Short mmCIF file of C-alpha atoms and ligand atoms in Angstrom, two decimals:
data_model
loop_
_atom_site.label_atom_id
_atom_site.label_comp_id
_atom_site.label_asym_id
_atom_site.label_seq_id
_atom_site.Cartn_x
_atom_site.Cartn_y
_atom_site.Cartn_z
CA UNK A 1 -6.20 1.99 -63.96
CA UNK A 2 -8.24 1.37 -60.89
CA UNK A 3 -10.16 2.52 -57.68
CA UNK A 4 -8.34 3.09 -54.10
CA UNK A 5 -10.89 4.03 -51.38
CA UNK A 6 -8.58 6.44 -49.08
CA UNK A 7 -9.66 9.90 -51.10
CA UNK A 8 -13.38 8.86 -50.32
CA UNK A 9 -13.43 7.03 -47.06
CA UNK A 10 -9.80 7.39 -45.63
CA UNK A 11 -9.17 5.57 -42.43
CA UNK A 12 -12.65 3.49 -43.10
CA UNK A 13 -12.36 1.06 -45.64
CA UNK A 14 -15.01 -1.71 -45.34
CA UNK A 15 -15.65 -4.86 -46.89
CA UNK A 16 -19.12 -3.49 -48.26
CA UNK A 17 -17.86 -0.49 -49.27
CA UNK A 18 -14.94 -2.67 -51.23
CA UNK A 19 -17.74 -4.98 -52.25
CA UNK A 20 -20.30 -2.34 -53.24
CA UNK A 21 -17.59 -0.57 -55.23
CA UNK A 22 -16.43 -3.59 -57.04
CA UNK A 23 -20.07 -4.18 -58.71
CA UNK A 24 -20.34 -0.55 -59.59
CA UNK A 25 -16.68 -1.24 -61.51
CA UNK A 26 -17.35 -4.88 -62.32
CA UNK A 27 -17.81 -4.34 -66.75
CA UNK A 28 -14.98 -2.21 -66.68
CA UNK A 29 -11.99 -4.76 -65.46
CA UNK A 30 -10.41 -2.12 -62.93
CA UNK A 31 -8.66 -3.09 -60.36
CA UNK A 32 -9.50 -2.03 -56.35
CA UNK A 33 -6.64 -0.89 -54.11
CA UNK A 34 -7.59 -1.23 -50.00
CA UNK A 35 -5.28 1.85 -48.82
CA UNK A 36 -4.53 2.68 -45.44
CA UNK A 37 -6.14 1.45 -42.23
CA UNK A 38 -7.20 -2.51 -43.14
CA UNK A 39 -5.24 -3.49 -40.13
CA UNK A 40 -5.53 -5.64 -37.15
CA UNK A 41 -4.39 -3.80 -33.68
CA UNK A 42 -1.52 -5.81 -34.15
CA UNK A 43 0.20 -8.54 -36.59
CA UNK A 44 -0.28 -12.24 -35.28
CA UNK A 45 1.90 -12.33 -31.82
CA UNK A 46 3.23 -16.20 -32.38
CA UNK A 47 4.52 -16.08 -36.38
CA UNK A 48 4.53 -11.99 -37.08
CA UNK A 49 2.29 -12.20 -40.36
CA UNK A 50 -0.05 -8.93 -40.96
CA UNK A 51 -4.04 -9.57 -39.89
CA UNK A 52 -6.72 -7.63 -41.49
CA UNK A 53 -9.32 -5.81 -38.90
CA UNK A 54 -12.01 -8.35 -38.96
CA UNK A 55 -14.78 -5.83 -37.33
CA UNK A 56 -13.97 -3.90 -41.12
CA UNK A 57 -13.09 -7.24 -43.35
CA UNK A 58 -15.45 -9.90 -41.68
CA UNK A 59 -14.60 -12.78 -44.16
CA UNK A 60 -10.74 -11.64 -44.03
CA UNK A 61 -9.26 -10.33 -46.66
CA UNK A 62 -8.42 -13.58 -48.83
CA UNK A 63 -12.06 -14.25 -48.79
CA UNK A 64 -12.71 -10.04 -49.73
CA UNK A 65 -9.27 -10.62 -52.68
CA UNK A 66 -11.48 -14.12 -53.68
CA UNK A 67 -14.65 -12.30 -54.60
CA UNK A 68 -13.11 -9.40 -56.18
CA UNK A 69 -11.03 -12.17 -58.49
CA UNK A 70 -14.83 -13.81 -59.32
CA UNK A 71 -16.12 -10.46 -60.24
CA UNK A 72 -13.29 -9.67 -62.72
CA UNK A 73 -11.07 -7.28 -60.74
CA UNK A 74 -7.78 -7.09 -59.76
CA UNK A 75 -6.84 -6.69 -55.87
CA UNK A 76 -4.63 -4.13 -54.61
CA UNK A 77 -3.22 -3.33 -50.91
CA UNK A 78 -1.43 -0.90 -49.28
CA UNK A 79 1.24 -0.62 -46.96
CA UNK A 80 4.80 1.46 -46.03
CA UNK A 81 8.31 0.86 -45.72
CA UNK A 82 8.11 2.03 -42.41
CA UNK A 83 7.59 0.70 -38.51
CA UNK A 84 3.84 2.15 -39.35
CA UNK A 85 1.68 3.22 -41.93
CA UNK A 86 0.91 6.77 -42.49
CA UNK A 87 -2.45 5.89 -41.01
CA UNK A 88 -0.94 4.37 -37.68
CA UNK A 89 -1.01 1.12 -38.31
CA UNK A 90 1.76 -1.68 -38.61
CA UNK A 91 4.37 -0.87 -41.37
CA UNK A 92 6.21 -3.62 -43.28
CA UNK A 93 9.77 -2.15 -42.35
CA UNK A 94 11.67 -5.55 -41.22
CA UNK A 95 8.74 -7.90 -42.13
CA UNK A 96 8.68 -8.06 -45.87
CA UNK A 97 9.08 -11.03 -46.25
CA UNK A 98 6.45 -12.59 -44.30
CA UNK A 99 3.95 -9.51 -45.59
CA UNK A 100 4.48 -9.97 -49.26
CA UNK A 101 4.41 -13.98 -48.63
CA UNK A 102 1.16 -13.27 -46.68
CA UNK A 103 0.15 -10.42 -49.77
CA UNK A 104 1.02 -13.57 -52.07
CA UNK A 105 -1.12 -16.01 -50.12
CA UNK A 106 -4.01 -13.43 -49.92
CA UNK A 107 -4.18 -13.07 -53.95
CA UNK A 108 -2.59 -9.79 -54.00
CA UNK A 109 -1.81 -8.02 -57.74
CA UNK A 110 -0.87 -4.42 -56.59
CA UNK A 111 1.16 -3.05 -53.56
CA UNK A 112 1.17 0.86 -53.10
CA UNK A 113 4.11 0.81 -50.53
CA UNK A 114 4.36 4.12 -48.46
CA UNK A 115 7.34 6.03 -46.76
CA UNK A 116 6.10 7.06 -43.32
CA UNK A 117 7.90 6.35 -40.06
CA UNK A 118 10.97 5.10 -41.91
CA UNK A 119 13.40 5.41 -38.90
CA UNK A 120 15.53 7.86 -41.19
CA UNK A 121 16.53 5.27 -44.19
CA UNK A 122 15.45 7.86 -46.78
CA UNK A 123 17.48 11.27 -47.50
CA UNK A 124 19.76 9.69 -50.14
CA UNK A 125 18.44 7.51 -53.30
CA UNK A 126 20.70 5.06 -52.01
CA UNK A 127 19.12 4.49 -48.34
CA UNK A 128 15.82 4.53 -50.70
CA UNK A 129 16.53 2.62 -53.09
CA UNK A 130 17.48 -0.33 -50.26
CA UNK A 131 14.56 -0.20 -48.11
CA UNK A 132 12.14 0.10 -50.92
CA UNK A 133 14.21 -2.56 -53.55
CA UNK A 134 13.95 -5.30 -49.95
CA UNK A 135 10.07 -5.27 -50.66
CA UNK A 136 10.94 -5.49 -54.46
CA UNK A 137 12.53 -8.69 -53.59
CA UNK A 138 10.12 -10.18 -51.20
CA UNK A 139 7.67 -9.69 -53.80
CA UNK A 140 9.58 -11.35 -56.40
CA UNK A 141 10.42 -14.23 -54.21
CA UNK A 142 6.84 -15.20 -53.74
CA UNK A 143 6.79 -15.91 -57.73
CA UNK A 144 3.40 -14.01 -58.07
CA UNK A 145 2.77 -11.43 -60.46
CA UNK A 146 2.70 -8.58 -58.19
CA UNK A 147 2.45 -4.24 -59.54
CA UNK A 148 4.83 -2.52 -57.39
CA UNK A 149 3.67 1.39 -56.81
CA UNK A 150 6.29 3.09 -54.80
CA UNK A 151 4.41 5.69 -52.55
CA UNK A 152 7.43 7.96 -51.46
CA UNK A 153 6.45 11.74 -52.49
CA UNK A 154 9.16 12.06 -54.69
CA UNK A 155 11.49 11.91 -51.77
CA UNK A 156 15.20 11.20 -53.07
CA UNK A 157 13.99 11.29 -57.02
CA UNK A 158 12.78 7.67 -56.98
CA UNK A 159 12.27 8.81 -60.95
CA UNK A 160 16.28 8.01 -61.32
CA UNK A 161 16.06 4.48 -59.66
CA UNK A 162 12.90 3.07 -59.36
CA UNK A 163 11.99 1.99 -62.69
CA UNK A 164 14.18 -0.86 -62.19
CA UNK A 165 12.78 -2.51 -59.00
CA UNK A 166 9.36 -1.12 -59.54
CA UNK A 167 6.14 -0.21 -62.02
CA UNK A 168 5.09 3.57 -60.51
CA UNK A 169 6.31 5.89 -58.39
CA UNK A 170 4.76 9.08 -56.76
CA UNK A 171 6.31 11.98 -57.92
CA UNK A 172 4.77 14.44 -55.16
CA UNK A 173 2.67 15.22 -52.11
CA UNK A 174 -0.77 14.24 -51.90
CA UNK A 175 -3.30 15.52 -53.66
CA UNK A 176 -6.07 17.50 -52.42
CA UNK A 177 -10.06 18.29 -53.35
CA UNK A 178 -10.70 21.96 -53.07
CA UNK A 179 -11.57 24.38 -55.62
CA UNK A 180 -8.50 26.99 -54.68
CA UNK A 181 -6.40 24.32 -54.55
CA UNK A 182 -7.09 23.49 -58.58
CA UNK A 183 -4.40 26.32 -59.67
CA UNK A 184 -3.58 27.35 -55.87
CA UNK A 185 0.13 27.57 -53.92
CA UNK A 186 -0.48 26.26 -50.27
CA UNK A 187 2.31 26.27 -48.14
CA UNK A 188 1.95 22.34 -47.21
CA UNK A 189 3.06 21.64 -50.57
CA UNK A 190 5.94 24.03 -50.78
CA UNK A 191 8.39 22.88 -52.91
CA UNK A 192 8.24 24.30 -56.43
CA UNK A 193 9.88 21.77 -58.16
CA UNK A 194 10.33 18.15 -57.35
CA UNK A 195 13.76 18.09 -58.59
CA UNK A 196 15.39 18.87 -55.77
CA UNK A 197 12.51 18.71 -53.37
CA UNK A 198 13.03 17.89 -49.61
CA UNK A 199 9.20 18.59 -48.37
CA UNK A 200 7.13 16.89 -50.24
CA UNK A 201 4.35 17.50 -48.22
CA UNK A 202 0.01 17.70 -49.01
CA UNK A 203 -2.36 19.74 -50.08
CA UNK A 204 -0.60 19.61 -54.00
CA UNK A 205 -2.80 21.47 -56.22
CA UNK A 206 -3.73 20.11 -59.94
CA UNK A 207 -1.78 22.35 -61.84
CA UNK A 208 1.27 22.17 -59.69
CA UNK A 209 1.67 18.01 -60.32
CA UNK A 210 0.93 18.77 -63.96
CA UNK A 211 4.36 21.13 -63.36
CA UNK A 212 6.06 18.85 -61.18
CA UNK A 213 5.11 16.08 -63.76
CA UNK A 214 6.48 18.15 -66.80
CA UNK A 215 10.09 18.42 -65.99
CA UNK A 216 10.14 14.21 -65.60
CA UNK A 217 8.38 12.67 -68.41
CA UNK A 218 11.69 11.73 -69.83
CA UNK A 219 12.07 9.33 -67.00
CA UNK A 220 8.50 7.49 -67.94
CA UNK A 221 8.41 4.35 -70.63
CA UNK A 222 6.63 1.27 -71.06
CA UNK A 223 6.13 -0.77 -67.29
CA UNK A 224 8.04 2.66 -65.51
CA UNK A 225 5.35 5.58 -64.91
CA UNK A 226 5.15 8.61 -63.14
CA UNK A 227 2.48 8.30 -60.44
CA UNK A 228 1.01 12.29 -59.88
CA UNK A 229 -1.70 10.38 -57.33
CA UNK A 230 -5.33 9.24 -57.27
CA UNK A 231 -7.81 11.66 -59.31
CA UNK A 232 -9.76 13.93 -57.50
CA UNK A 233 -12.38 13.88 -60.20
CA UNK A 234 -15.89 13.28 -59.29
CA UNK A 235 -15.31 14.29 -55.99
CA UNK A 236 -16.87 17.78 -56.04
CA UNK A 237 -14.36 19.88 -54.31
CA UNK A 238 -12.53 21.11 -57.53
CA UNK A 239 -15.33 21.65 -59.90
CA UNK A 240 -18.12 23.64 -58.03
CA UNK A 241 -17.66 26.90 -59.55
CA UNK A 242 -17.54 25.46 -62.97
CA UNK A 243 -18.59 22.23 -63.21
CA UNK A 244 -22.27 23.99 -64.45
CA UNK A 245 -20.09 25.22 -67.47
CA UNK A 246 -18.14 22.74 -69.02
CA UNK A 247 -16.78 20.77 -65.93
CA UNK A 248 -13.57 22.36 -67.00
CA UNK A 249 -11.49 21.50 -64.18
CA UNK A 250 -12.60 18.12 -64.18
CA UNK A 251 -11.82 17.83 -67.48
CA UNK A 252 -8.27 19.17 -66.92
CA UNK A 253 -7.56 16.69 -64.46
CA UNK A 254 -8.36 13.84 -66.13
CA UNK A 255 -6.97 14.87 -69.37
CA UNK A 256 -3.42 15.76 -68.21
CA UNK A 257 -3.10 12.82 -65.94
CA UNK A 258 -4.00 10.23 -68.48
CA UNK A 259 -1.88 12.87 -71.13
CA UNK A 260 1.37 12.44 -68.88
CA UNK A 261 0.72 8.73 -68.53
CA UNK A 262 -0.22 8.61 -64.82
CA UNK A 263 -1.77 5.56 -63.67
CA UNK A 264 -5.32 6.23 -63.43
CA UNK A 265 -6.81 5.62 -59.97
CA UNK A 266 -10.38 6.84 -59.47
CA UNK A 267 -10.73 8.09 -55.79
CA UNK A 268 -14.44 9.10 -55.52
CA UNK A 269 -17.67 7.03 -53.85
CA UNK A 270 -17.69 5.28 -57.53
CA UNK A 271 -21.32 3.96 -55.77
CA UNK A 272 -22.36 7.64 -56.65
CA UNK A 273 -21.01 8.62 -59.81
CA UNK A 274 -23.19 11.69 -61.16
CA UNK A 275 -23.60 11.93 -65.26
CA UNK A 276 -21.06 14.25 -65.93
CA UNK A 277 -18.56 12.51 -63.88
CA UNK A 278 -19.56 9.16 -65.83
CA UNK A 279 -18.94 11.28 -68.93
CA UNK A 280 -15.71 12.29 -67.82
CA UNK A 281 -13.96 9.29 -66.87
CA UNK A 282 -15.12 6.82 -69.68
CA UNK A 283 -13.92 8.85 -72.43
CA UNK A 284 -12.39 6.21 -74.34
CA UNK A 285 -10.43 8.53 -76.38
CA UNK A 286 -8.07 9.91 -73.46
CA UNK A 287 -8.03 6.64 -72.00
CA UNK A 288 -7.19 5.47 -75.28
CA UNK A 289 -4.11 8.12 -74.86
CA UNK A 290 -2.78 7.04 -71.73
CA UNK A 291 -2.91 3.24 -72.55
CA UNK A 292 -1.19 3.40 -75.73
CA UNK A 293 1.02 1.17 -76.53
CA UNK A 294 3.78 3.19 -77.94
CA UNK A 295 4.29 4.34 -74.32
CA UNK A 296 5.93 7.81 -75.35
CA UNK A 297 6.70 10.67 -73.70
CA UNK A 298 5.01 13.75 -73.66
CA UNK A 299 6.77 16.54 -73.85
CA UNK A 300 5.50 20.22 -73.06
CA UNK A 301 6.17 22.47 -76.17
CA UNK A 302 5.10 25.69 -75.18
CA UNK A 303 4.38 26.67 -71.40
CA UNK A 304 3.67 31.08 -71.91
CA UNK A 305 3.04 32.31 -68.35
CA UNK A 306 -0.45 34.54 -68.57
CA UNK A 307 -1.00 37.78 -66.51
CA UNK A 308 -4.41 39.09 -65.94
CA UNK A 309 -5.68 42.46 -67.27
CA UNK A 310 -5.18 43.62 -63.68
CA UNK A 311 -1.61 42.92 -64.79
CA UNK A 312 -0.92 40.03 -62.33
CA UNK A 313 0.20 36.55 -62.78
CA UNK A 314 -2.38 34.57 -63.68
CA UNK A 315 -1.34 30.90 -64.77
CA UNK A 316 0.37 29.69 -67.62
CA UNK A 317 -1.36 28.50 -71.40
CA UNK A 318 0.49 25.62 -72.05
CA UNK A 319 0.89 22.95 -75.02
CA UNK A 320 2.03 19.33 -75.03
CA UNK A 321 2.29 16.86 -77.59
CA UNK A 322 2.74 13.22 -77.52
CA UNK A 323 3.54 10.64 -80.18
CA UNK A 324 1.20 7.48 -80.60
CA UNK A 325 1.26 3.94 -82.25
CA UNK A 326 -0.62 5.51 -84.75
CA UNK A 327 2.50 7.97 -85.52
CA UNK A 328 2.11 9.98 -87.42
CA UNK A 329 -1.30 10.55 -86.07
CA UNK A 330 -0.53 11.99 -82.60
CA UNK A 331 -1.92 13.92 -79.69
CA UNK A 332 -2.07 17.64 -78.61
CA UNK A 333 -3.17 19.28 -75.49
CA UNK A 334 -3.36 22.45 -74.69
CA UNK A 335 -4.20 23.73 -70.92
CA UNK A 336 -4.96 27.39 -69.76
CA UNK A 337 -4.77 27.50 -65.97
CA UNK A 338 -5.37 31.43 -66.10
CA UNK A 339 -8.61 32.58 -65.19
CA UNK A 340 -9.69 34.33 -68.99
CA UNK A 341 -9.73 32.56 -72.41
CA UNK A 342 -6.89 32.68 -74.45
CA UNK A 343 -6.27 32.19 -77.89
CA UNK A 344 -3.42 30.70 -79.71
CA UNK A 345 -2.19 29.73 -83.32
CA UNK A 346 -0.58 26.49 -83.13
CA UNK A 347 2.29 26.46 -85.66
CA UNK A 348 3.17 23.19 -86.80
CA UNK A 349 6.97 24.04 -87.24
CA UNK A 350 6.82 24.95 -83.64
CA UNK A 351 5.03 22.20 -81.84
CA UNK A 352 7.23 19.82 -83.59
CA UNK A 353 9.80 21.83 -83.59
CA UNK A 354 12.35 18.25 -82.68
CA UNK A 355 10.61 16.73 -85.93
CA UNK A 356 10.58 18.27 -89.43
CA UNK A 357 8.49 15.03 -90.81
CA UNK A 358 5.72 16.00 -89.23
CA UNK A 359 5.73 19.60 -89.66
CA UNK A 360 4.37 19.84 -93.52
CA UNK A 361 1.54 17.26 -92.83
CA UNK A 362 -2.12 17.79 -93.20
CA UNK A 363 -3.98 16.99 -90.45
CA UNK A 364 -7.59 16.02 -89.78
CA UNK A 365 -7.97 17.86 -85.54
CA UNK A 366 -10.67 15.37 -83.55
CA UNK A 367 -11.78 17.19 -80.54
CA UNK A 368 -11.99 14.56 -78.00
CA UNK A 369 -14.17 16.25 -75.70
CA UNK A 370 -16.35 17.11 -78.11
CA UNK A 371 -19.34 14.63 -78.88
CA UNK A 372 -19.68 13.31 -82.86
CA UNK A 373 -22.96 12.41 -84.11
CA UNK A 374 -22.94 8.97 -83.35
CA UNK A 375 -22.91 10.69 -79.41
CA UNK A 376 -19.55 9.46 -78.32
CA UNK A 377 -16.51 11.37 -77.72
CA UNK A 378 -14.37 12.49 -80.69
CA UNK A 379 -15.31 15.21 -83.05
CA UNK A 380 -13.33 16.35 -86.37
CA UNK A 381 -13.46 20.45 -86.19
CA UNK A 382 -11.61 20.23 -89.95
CA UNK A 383 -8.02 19.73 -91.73
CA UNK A 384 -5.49 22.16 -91.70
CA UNK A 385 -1.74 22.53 -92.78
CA UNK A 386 1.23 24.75 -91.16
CA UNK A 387 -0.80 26.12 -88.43
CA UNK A 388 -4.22 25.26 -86.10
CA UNK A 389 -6.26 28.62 -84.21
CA UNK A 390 -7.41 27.79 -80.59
CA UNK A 391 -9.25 28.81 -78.14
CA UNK A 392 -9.63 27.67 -74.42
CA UNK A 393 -11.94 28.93 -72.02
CA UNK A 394 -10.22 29.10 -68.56
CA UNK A 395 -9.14 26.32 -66.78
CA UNK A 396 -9.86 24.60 -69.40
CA UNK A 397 -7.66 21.51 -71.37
CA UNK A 398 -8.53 20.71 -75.31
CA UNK A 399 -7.35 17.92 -76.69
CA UNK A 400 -7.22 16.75 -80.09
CA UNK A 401 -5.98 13.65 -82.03
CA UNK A 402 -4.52 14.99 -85.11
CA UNK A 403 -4.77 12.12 -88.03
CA UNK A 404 -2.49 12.73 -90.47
CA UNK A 405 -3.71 12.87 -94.08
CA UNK A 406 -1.64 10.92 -96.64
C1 LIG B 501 -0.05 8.95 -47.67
C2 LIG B 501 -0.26 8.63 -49.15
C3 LIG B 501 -1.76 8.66 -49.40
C4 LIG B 501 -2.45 7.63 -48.52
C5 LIG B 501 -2.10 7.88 -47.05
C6 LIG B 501 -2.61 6.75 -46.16
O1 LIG B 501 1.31 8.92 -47.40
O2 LIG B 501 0.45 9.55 -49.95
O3 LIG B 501 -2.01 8.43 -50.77
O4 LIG B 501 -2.04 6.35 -48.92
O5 LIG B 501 -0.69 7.96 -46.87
O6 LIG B 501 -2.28 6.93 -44.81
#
């Protein structure tokens, strides 16, 4: 879980924006990735070792990874297994040794390592697998403690060989903050499944990572996870329309990323966090989901594609279920993407259809985005046996710990 600045302020990361940021985070232990663009014109001419921009990072970036450490937070930096960054800049391609030495020296924790300008050593997991496993053991060689995110799109299914040189890996094309783009197919992002994906591309809508995601949970586990990107939440783009309702797709978004066990990387100016958004993202309850230590995978039970009365397509009502260390008390989501409310009888002999021991349970249902009367998050809406009646308003995710009655 963290903070990256590149959704916010892209090619302009500062050290008082960094700084600023950090205080607003400081009680919650997060750690702060500098993305793209933190780069010198050039790397030092005489011994080849990466130099910050000092007109963005005036102390240098040892002095910026220094105060973060003081305040509490971890330090994370970017860069690509490239000649350059996606950004421009000087890529690691050739130096990693001297850049995760220099990383090391700098107080480093996290490295989100990107695939741009990689002179054509990608299009097979093996070429992959060798440019991005030579970081892997740069970094180890510096004998610091040091999360690896592989940033590669999903290019060459890093999901089948990078949980052994590394912690995450993207599974798709960036993200991107616009309300059509919540449910929306734009042709930037144009594959339809990652599986087999050669144009990974941007502009990925919400619900299409939650797809891409569901095909590969069985590749996620405890230290190996599915990146599906920074959140978009708080941002604004995605939630005008209905963010005066219920901040539905906000809600979504957060719940199915932290549901599917992507890391959780806040991307918005966290300086300016409005109420709701506060709301949103401190739910300990879904964090308390995607944390757990059980580390399961979720798996997506039901996925019924929705038409419209118009009689078009019109998203999908989908349920997922995930075991926690508090088996048998588990989690259940259920997502409508469509754009009316749907209703649905969960059965139990159908959502755990792959486990009979759970089926004939009782179960106390906890609405997690619903408020108790102690005012936080987590609401019992009663027990029930063989079967559970929902309804979700469009766009909308519910999701419910169900406590198992003994
Ligand atoms: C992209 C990456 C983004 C961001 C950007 C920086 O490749 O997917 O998350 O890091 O590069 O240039």
């Amino acid at each position: 879980m963290g903070w990256n600045h590149w959704n916010t302020f892209g090619c302009d990361p500062t050290e008082d924006i960094i700084l600023q940021t950090a205080q607003a985070l400081v009680d919650t232990g997060l750690n702060i990735v500098v993305d793209d663009c933190w780069h010198a014109e050039s790397r030092d001419l005489d011994t080849g070792a990466p130099k910050e921009d000092l007109t963005k990072f005036p102390h240098g970036l040892k002095w910026l990874s220094d105060q973060l450490h003081t305040m509490g937070l971890k330090f994370g930096i970017y860069s690509s297994a490239g000649t350059f960054t996606c950004g421009g800049h000087f890529g690691s391609l050739g130096y990693e040794e001297i850049d995760a030495k220099t990383y090391a020296e700098w107080g480093v924790d996290y490295l989100k390592y990107d695939n741009c300008n990689n002179e054509g050593q990608s299009g097979t997991p093996k070429l992959s697998y060798d440019r991005f496993n030579k970081m892997r053991e740069a970094l180890k060689a510096t004998g610091r403690p040091i999360l690896y995110a592989l940033c590669n799109w999903g290019e060459d299914q890093p999901w089948n060989w990078a949980g052994t040189i590394a912690h995450s890996w993207r599974i798709s094309g960036d993200i991107h903050d616009a309300s059509h783009e919540f449910s929306g197919f734009d042709p930037r992002c144009p594959c339809t499944s990652m599986l087999d994906c050669k144009l990974p591309g941007w502009h990925c809508s919400v619900t299409r990572i939650i797809d891409f995601a569901a095909l590969l949970v069985a590749k996620i586990g405890s230290g190996r996870w599915n990146d599906m990107d920074m959140l978009e939440v708080g941002r604004g783009g995605m939630n005008q329309e209905e963010y005066s309702k219920s901040g539905a797709v906000v809600v979504t978004h957060f719940s199915m990323w932290a549901f599917l066990k992507s890391p959780l990387i806040l991307g918005h100016d966290i300086r300016n966090t409005d109420n709701t958004t506060l709301e949103i993202i401190t739910n300990e309850e879904i964090i308390a989901i995607n944390q757990d230590t059980r580390a399961a995978q979720p798996v997506r039970k039901i996925n019924r594609l929705l038409k419209s009365s118009a009689g078009e397509e019109d998203g999908t009502l989908s349920v997922w279920t995930v075991s926690l260390s508090t088996y048998p008390t588990n989690a259940i989501a259920v997502l409508n993407t469509g754009s009316e409310t749907q209703s649905l009888t969960l059965e139990f002999a159908e959502i755990w259809s792959d486990a009979a021991n759970l089926q004939n349970l009782t179960y106390d249902f906890v609405d997690l985005w619903q408020k108790n009367g102690s005012g936080k998050w987590g609401q019992s809406v009663g027990k029930f046996s063989q079967s559970f009646e929902v309804s979700v308003e469009p766009h909308q995710t519910k999701v419910f710990k169900v406590i198992a009655q003994s």
